[in-house]
Every structure is written in structure tokens, then in C-alpha cells.
Coordinates of C-alpha atoms in Angstrom, one line a residue:
X1 CA 70.2 161.8 117.3
X2 CA 67.8 163.2 119.8
X3 CA 69.0 165.8 122.2
X4 CA 68.2 163.9 125.5
X5 CA 70.0 160.9 124.0
X6 CA 73.2 162.9 123.3
X7 CA 73.3 164.3 127.0
X8 CA 72.6 160.8 128.3
X9 CA 75.5 159.3 126.5
X10 CA 77.6 162.0 127.1
X11 CA 77.4 162.8 130.8
X12 CA 79.6 162.1 133.6
X13 CA 80.3 158.5 134.1
X14 CA 78.1 156.9 131.4
X15 CA 78.7 155.2 128.4
X16 CA 81.1 157.2 126.2
X17 CA 83.1 158.2 129.3
X18 CA 83.4 154.6 130.8
X19 CA 84.2 153.4 127.5
X20 CA 87.4 156.1 127.3
X21 CA 88.4 155.0 131.0
X22 CA 88.2 151.3 130.1
X23 CA 90.4 151.8 126.6
X24 CA 93.1 153.6 128.9
X25 CA 93.3 151.1 131.5
X26 CA 93.5 148.4 128.6
X27 CA 96.2 150.5 126.8
X28 CA 98.2 150.9 130.1
X29 CA 98.1 147.0 130.9
X30 CA 99.2 146.7 127.3
X31 CA 102.4 148.8 127.9
X32 CA 103.3 147.5 131.0
X33 CA 103.0 143.9 129.5
X34 CA 105.2 144.8 126.5
X35 CA 107.7 146.8 129.0
X36 CA 108.6 143.2 130.9
X37 CA 108.5 141.2 127.6
X38 CA 110.6 143.5 125.4
X39 CA 114.2 142.6 125.2
X40 CA 115.4 145.2 122.8
X41 CA 115.9 147.9 125.6
X42 CA 117.0 151.6 124.8
X43 CA 120.5 152.5 123.6
X44 CA 120.8 156.3 124.7
X45 CA 124.5 157.5 124.1
X46 CA 125.1 158.0 127.8
X47 CA 123.7 155.0 129.2
X48 CA 122.1 151.8 127.7
X49 CA 118.9 150.3 129.3
X50 CA 118.0 147.0 129.1
X51 CA 114.0 147.3 129.2
X52 CA 112.4 149.9 126.9
X53 CA 111.5 152.7 128.6
X54 CA 109.2 154.3 126.2
X55 CA 106.6 151.5 127.0
X56 CA 106.7 152.3 130.6
X57 CA 106.0 155.9 130.2
X58 CA 103.4 155.2 127.8
X59 CA 101.9 153.0 130.4
X60 CA 102.1 155.6 133.1
X61 CA 100.8 158.3 130.5
X62 CA 97.4 156.0 130.1
X63 CA 97.1 155.1 133.7
X64 CA 96.9 158.7 134.4
X65 CA 94.3 159.3 131.5
X66 CA 92.6 156.4 133.3
X67 CA 92.6 157.9 136.8
X68 CA 91.3 161.4 135.3
X69 CA 88.5 159.5 133.1
X70 CA 87.3 158.0 136.7
X71 CA 88.1 161.4 138.4
X72 CA 90.6 159.1 140.7
X73 CA 87.4 157.7 142.7
X74 CA 86.3 161.1 144.1
X75 CA 82.7 160.3 142.6
X76 CA 82.8 156.4 143.1
X77 CA 84.2 156.2 146.6

């Protein structure tokens, strides 16, 4: 691949970075949906939770990754 093409595709706010941001956002939405639909919950030895907390933590992690990919809107706004 030509170096100019590589620089164009991998530069800030272009194809690969935007694709990764969209994938992180979709993963976050998926885990939030699973958090609300899952009925199993978690059974820790001290406390029992009706919802699966790990889905919520993964949703927050991927949402944070989405925010980092778009630089929290600093360059957009």
C-alpha cells in the first residue's frame, strides 16, 4: 500500500479511527441492553444482585473507549 494512502486512512478522525469509535459505541449499547434483559444476576458471597453487574461494567468500559476515540468531542465542537 502506498504511504500516502496509509497516512490518509490512519490519520485522526478518518476511516479506521471512526470505525473503532462506532464499534465501541455499538458494544456499549449491546452490553447495556444485555444488562437490562439478563435475569440471572450475580451471586457474590456477601451480597446477591438481581442484574449482572459485569455487563454494566463492560458497557461503561466500551463507552469510555468510544469517548476517547472521539477525544470527548474536543475537536468536533
